[in-house]
Coordinates of N, CA and C and ligand atoms in Angstrom, one line a residue:
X1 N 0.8 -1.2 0.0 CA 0.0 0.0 0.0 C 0.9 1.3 0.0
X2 N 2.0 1.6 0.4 CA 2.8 2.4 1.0 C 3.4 2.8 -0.3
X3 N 4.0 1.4 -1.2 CA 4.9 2.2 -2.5 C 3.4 2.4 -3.4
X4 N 2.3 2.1 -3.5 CA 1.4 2.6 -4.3 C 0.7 4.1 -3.9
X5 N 0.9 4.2 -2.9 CA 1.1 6.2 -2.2 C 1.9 6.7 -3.0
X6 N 2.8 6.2 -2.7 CA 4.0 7.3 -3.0 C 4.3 7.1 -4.7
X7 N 3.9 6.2 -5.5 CA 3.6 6.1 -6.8 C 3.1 7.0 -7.4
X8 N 1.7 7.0 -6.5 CA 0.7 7.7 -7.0 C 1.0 9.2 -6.8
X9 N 1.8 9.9 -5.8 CA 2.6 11.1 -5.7 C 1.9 11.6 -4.4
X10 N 2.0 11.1 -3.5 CA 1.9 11.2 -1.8 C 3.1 11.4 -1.6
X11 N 3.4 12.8 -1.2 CA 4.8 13.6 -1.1 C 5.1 13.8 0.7
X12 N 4.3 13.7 1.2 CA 3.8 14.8 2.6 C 4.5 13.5 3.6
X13 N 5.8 13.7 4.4 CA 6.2 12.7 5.4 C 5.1 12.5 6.5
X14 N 4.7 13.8 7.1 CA 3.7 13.4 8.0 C 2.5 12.2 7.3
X15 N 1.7 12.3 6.5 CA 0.9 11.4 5.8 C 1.2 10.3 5.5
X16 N 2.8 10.1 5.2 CA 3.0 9.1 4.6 C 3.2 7.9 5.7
X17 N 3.9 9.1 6.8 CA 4.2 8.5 7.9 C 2.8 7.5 9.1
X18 N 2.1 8.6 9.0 CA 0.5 8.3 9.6 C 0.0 6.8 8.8
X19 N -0.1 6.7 7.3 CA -0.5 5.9 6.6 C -0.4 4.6 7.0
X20 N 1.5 5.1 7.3 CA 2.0 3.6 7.3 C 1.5 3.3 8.9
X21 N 1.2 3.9 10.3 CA 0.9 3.4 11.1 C -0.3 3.5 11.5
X22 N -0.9 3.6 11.0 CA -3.1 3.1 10.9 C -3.1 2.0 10.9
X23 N -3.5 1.0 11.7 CA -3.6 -0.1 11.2 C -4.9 -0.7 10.3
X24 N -5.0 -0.3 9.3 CA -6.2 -0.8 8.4 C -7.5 -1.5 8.9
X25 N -6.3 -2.4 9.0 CA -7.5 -3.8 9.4 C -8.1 -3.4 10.5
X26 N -8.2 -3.0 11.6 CA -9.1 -2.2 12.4 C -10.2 -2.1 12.2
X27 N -10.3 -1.5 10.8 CA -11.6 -0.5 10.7 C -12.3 -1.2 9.1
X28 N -12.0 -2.4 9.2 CA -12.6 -3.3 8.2 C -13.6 -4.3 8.7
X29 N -14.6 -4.4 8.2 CA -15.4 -6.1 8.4 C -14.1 -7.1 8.3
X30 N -14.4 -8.1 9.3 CA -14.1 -9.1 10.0 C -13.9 -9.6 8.7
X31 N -14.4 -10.1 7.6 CA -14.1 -11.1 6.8 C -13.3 -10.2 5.7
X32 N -13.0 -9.5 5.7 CA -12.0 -8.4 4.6 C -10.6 -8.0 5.6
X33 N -10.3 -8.6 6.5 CA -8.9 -8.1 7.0 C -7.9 -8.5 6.1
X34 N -7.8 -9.6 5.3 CA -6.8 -9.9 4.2 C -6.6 -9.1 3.2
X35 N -8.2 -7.9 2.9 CA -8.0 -6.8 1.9 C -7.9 -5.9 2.9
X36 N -7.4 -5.4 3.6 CA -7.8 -3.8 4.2 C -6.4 -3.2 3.6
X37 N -5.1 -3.6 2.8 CA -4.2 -2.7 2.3 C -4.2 -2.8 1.0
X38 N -5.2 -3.5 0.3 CA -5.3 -3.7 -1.0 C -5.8 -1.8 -1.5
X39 N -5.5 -1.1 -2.4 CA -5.6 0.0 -2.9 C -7.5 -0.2 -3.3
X40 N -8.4 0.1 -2.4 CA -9.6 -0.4 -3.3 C -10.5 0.4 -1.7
X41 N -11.6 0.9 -2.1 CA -13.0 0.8 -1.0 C -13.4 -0.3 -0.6
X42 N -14.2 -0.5 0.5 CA -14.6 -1.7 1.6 C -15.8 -1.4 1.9
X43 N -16.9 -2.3 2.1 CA -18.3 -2.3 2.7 C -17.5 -1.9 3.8
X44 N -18.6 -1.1 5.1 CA -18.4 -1.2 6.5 C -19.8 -1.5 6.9
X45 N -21.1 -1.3 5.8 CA -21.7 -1.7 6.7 C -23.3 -2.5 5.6
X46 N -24.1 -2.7 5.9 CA -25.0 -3.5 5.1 C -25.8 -2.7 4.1
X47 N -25.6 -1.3 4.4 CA -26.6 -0.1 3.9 C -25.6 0.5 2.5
X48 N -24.5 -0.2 2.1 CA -23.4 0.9 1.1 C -22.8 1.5 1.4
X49 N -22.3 1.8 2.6 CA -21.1 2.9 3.3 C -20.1 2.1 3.0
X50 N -19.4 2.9 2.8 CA -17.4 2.0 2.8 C -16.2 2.9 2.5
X51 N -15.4 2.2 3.3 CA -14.2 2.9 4.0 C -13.8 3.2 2.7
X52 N -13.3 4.4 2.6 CA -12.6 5.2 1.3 C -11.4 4.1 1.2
X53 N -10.6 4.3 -0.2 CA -9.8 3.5 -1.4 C -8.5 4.8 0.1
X54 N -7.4 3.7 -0.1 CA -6.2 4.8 0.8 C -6.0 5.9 -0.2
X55 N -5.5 5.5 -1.3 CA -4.9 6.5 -1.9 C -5.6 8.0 -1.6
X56 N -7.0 7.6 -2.0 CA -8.0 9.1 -1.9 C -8.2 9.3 -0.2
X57 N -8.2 8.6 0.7 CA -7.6 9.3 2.1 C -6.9 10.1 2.0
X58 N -5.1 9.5 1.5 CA -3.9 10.0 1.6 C -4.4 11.5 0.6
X59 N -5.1 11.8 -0.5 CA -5.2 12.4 -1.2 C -5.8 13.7 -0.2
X60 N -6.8 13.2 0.3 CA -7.6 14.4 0.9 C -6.5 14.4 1.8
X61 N -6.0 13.4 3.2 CA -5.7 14.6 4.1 C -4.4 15.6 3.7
X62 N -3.2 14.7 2.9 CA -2.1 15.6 2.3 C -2.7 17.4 1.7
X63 N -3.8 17.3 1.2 CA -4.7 18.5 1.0 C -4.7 19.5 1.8
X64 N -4.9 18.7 3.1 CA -5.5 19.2 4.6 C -4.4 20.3 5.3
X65 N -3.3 19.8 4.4 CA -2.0 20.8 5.0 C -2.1 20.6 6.7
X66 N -2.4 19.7 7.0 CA -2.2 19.7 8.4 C -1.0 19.6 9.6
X67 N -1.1 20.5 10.5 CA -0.4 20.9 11.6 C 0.2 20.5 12.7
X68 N 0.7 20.0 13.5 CA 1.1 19.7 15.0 C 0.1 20.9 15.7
X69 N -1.0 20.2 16.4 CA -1.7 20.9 16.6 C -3.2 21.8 16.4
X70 N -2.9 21.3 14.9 CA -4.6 21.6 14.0 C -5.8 21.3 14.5
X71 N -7.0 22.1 14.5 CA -8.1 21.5 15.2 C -9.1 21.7 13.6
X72 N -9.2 19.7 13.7 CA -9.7 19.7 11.9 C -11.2 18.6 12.3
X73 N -11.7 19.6 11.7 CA -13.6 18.3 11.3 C -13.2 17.7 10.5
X74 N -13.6 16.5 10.6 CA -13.9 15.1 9.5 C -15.8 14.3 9.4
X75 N -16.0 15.0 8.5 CA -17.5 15.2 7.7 C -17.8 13.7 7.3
X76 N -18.5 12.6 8.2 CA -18.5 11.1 7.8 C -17.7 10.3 8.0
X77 N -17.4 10.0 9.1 CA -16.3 9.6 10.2 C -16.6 8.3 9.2
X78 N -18.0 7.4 8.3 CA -17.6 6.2 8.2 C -17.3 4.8 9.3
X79 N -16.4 4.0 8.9 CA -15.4 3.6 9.9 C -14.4 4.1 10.8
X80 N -14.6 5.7 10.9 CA -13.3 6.2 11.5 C -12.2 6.3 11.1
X81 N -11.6 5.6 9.8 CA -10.3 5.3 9.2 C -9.5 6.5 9.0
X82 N -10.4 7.3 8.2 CA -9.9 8.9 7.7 C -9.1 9.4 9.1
X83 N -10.3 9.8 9.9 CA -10.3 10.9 11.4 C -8.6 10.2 11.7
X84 N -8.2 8.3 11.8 CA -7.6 8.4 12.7 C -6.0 8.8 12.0
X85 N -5.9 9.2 10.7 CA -5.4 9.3 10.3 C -4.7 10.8 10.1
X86 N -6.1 11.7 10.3 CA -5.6 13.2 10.3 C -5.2 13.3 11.8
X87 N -6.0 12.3 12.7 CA -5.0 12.4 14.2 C -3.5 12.3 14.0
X88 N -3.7 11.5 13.3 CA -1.7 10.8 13.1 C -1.2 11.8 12.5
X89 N -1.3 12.6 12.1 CA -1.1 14.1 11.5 C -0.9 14.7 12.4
X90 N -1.3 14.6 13.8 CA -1.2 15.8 15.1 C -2.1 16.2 15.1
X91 N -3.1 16.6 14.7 CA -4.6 17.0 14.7 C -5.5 16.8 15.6
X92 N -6.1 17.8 16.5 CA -7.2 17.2 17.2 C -8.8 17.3 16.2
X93 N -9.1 16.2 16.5 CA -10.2 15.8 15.3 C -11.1 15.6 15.9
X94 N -12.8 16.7 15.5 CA -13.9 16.3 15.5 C -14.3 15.6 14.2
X95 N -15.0 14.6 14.7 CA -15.3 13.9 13.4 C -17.3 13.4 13.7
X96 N -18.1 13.8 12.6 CA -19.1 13.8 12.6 C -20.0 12.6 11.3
X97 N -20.8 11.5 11.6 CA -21.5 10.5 11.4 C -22.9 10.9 11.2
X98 N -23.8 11.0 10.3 CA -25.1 10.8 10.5 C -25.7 9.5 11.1
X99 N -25.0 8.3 10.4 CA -25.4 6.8 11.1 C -25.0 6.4 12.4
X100 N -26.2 6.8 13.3 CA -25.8 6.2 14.6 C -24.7 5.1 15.0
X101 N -25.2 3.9 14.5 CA -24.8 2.9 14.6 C -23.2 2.6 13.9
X102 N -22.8 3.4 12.8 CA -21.5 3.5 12.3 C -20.8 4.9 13.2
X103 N -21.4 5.8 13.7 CA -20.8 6.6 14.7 C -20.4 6.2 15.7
X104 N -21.6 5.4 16.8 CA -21.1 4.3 18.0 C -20.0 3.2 17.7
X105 N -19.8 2.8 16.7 CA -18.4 1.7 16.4 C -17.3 2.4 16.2
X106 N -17.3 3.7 15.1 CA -16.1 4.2 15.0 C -15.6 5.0 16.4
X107 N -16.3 5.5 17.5 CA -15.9 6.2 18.6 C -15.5 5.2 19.3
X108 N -16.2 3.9 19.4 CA -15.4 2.7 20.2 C -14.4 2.7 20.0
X109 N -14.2 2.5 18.7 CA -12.8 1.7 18.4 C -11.6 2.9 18.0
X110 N -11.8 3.9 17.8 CA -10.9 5.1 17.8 C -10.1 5.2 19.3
X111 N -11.4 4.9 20.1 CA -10.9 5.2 21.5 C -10.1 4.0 22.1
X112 N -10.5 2.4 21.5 CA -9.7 1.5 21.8 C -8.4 1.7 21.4
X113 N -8.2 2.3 20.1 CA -6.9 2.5 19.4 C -6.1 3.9 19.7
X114 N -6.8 4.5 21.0 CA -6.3 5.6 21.5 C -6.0 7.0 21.0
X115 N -7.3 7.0 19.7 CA -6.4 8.5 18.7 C -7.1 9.5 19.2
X116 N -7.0 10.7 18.9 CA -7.2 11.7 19.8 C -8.6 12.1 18.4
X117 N -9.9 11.5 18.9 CA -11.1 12.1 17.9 C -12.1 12.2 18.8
X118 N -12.9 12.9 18.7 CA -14.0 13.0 19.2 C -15.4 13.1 18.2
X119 N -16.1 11.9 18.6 CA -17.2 11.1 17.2 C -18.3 11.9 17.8
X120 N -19.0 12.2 16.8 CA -20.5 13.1 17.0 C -21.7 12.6 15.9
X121 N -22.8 12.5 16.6 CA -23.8 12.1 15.8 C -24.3 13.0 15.0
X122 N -24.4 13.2 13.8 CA -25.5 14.1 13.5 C -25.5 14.7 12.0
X123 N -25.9 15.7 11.6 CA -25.4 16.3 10.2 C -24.7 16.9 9.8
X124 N -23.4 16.4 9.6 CA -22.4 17.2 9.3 C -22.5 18.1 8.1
X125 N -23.3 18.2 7.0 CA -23.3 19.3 6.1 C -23.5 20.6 6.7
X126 N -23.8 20.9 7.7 CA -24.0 22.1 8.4 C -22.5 22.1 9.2
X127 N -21.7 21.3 9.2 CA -20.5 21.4 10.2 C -20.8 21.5 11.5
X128 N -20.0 21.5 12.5 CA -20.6 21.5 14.1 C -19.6 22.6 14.5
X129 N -20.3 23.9 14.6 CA -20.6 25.2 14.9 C -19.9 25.0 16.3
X130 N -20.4 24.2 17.2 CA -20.2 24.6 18.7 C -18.4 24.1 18.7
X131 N -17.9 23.7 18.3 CA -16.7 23.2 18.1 C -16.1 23.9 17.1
X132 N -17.1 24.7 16.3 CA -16.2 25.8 15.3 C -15.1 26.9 16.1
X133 N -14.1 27.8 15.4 CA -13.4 27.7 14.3 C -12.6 26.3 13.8
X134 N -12.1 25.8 12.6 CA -11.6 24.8 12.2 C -10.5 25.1 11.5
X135 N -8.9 24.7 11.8 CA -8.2 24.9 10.7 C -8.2 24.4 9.4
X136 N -8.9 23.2 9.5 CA -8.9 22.4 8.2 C -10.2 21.3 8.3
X137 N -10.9 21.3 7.2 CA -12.2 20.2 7.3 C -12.3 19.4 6.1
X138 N -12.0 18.2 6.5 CA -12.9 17.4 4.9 C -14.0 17.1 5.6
X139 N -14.2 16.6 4.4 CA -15.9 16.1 3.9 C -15.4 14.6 2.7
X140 N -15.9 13.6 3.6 CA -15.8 12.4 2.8 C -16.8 11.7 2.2
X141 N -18.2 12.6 1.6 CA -19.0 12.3 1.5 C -19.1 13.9 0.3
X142 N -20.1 13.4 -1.0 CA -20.2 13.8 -2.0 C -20.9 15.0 -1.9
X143 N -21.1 16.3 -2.3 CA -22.2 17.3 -2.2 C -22.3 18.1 -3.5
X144 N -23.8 18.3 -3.3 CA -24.3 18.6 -4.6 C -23.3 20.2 -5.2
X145 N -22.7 21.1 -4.0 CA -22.5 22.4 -4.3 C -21.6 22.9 -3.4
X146 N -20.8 23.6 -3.3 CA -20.0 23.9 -1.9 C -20.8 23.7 -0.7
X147 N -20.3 23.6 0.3 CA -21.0 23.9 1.6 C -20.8 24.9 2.0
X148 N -21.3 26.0 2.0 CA -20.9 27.3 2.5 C -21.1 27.5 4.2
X149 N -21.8 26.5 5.2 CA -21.8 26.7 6.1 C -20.3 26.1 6.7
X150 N -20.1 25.1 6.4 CA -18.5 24.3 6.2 C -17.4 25.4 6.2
X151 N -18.1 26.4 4.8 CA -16.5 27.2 4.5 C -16.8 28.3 5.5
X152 N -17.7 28.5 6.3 CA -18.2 29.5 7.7 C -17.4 29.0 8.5
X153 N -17.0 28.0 8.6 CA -16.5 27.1 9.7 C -14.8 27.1 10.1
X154 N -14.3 28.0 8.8 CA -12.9 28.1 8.7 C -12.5 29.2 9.5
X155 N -10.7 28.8 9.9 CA -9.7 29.9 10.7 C -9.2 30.7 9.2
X156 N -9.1 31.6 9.4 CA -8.0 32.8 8.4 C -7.4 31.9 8.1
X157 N -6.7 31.1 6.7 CA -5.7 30.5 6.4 C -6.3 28.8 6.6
X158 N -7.4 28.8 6.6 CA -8.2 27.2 7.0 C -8.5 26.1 5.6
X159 N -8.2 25.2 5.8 CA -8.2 24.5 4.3 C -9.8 23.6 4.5
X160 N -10.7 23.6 3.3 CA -11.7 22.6 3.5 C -11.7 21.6 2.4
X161 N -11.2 20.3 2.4 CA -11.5 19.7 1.0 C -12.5 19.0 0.6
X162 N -13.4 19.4 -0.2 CA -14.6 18.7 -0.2 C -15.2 18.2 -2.2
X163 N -15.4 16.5 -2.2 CA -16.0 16.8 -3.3 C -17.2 17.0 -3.8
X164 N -17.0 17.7 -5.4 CA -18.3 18.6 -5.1 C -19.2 17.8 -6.5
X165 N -20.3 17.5 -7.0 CA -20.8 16.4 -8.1 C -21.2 17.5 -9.2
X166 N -21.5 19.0 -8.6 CA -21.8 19.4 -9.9 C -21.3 20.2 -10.1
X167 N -19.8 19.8 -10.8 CA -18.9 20.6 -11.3 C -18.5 20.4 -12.6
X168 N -17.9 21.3 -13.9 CA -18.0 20.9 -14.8 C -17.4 19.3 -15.3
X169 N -16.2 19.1 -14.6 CA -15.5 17.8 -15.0 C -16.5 16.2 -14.4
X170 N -18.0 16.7 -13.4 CA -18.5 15.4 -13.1 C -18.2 16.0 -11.5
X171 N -17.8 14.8 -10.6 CA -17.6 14.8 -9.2 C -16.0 15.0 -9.3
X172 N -15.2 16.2 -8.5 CA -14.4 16.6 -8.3 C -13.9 17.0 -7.0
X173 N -13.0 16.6 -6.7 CA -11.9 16.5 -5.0 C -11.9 18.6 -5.3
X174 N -12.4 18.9 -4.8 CA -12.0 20.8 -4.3 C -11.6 21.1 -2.7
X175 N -10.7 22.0 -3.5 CA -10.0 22.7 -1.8 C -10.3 23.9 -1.6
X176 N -11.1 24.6 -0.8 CA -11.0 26.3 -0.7 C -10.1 26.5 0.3
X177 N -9.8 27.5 0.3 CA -9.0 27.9 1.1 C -8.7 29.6 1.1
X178 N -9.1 29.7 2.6 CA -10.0 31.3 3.0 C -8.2 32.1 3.2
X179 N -8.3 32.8 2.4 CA -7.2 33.7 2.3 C -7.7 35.3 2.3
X180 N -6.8 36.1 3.4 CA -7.2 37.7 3.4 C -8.7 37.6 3.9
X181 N -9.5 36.6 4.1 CA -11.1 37.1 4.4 C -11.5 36.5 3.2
X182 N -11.0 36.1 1.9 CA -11.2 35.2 0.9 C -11.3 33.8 0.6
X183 N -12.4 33.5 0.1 CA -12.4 31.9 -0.3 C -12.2 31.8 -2.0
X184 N -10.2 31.0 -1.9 CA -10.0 30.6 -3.0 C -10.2 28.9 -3.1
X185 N -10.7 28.6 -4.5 CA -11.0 27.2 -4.9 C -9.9 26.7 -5.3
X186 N -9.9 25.4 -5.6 CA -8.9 25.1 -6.6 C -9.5 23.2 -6.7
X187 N -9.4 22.9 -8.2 CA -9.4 21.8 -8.3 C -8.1 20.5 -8.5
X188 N -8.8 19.8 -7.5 CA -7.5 18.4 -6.9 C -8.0 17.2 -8.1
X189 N -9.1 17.4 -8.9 CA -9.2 15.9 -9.6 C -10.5 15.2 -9.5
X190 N -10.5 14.5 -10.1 CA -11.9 14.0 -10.6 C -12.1 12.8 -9.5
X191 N -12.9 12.6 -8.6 CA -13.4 11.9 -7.5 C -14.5 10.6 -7.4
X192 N -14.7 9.6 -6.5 CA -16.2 9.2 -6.2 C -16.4 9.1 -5.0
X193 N -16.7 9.4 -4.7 CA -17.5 9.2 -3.1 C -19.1 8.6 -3.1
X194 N -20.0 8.1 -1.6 CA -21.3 8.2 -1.6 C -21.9 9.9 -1.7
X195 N -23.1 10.2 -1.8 CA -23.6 11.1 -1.7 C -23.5 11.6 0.2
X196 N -23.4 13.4 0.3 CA -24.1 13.7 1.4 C -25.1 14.0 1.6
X197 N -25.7 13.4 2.5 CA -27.0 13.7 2.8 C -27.1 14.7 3.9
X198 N -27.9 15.5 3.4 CA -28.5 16.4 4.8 C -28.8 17.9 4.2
X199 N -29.1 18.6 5.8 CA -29.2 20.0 5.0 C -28.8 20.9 4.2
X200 N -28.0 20.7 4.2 CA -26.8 21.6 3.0 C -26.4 19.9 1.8
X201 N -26.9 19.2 1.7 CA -26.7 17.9 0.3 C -27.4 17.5 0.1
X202 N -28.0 16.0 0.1 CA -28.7 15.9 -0.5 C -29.5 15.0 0.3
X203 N -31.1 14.9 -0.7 CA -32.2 14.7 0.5 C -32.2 12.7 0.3
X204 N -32.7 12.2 1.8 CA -32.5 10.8 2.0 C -33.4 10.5 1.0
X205 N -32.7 9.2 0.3 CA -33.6 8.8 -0.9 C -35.1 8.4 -0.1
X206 N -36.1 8.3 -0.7 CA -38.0 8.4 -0.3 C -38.3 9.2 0.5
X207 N -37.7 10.2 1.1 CA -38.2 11.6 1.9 C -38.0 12.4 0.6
X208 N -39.3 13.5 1.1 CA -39.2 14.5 0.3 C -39.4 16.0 0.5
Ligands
LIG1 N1 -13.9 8.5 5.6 C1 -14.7 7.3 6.0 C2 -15.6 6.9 5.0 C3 -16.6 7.8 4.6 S1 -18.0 7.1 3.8 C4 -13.7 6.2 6.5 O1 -12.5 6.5 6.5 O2 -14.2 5.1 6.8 C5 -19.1 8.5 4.0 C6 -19.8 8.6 5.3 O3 -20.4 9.8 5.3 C7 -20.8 7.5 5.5 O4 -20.6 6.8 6.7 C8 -22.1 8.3 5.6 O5 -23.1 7.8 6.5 C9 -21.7 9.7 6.0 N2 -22.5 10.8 5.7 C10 -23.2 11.1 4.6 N3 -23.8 12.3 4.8 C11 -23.5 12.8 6.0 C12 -23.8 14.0 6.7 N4 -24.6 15.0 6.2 N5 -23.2 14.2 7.9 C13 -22.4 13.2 8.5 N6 -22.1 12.1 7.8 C14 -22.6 11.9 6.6

């Protein structure tokens, strides 16, 4: 997994470094620990959730320009995999779940594994305000349009990487980044993620 990072042009020692001590298999179904370093996505759970492909982890948090010390949101904790990884970065990490039941596993086991995250239930397209300012936020879940409450959520100099589906290239990895009182964009590449759901994305499929 490690020379296919750095293949793929994962430059960033802290990340590379973090990568290599995650231990994968963790944060995999029981019967997939033989794939948890294979370069590829993983069910986590019966509903279509699954733990991002590493590369596009390594991809967003190297993005994240993250600090010794950064206080960064993680938008769909998932399995937790991402969060424990921008921890390994030095980061103190809020990390936010809509699925109950995938929030209560990944806070178990973050905390068994001792990384410095704090799991929260709820809708992260609105970001979590009470824990706002953020130096840096992904979002590991797809959205229809920026989240502008997200990019509310940034410090002077705060990175958000988030992908966005209706952009001209299809679904695309974007980074803003609030400079002078400014939000500049920039595009990182053509992406897939699940959809976000929620107030600021997109609505639960049969609600209307
Ligand atoms: N980064 C995760 C995988 C993310 S999969 C990992 O490393 O395992 C995307 C996750 O986003 C799913 O668990 C999904 O339930 C969650 N999600 C979707 N919309 C959300 C929202 N509005 N707020 C919080 N979580 C959301």
């Amino acid at each position: 997994m490690m020379a296919s990072l750095i293949e793929h042009g994962i430059r960033s020692p802290a990340v590379l470094h973090a990568m290599a001590g995650v231990p994968r298999e963790e944060f995999v179904l029981e019967g997939d620990r033989d794939r948890a370093y294979a370069d590829r996505a993983l069910p986590i759970d019966a509903e279509g959730q699954t733990i991002s492909q590493p590369l596009m982890v390594a991809l967003v948090v190297e993005a994240l320009e993250l600090h010794q010390g950064d206080r960064a949101l993680d938008v769909g904790t998932g399995s937790g995999y991402q969060a424990a990884v921008m921890a390994a970065c030095g980061a103190h990490v809020v990390s936010i779940e809509r699925v109950g039941s995938l929030a209560a596993s990944a806070a178990e086991r973050l905390r068994r594994l001792d990384y410095d995250v704090e799991v929260v239930e709820g809708d992260g397209s609105l970001g979590v305000p009470e824990r706002a300012p953020f130096d840096a936020i992904a979002v590991g879940a797809a959205a229809p349009r920026l989240p502008l409450e997200l990019a509310r959520q940034l410090v002077e100099g705060g990175r958000l990487v988030v992908p966005i589906t209706d952009s001209p290239i299809g679904e695309e990895l974007t980074r803003l980044r609030l400079v002078n009182g400014r939000w500049e964009t920039e595009s990182l590449g053509p992406c897939r993620f699940v959809p976000l759901i929620g107030a600021d994305g997109y609505q639960e499929a049969g609600s209307s």
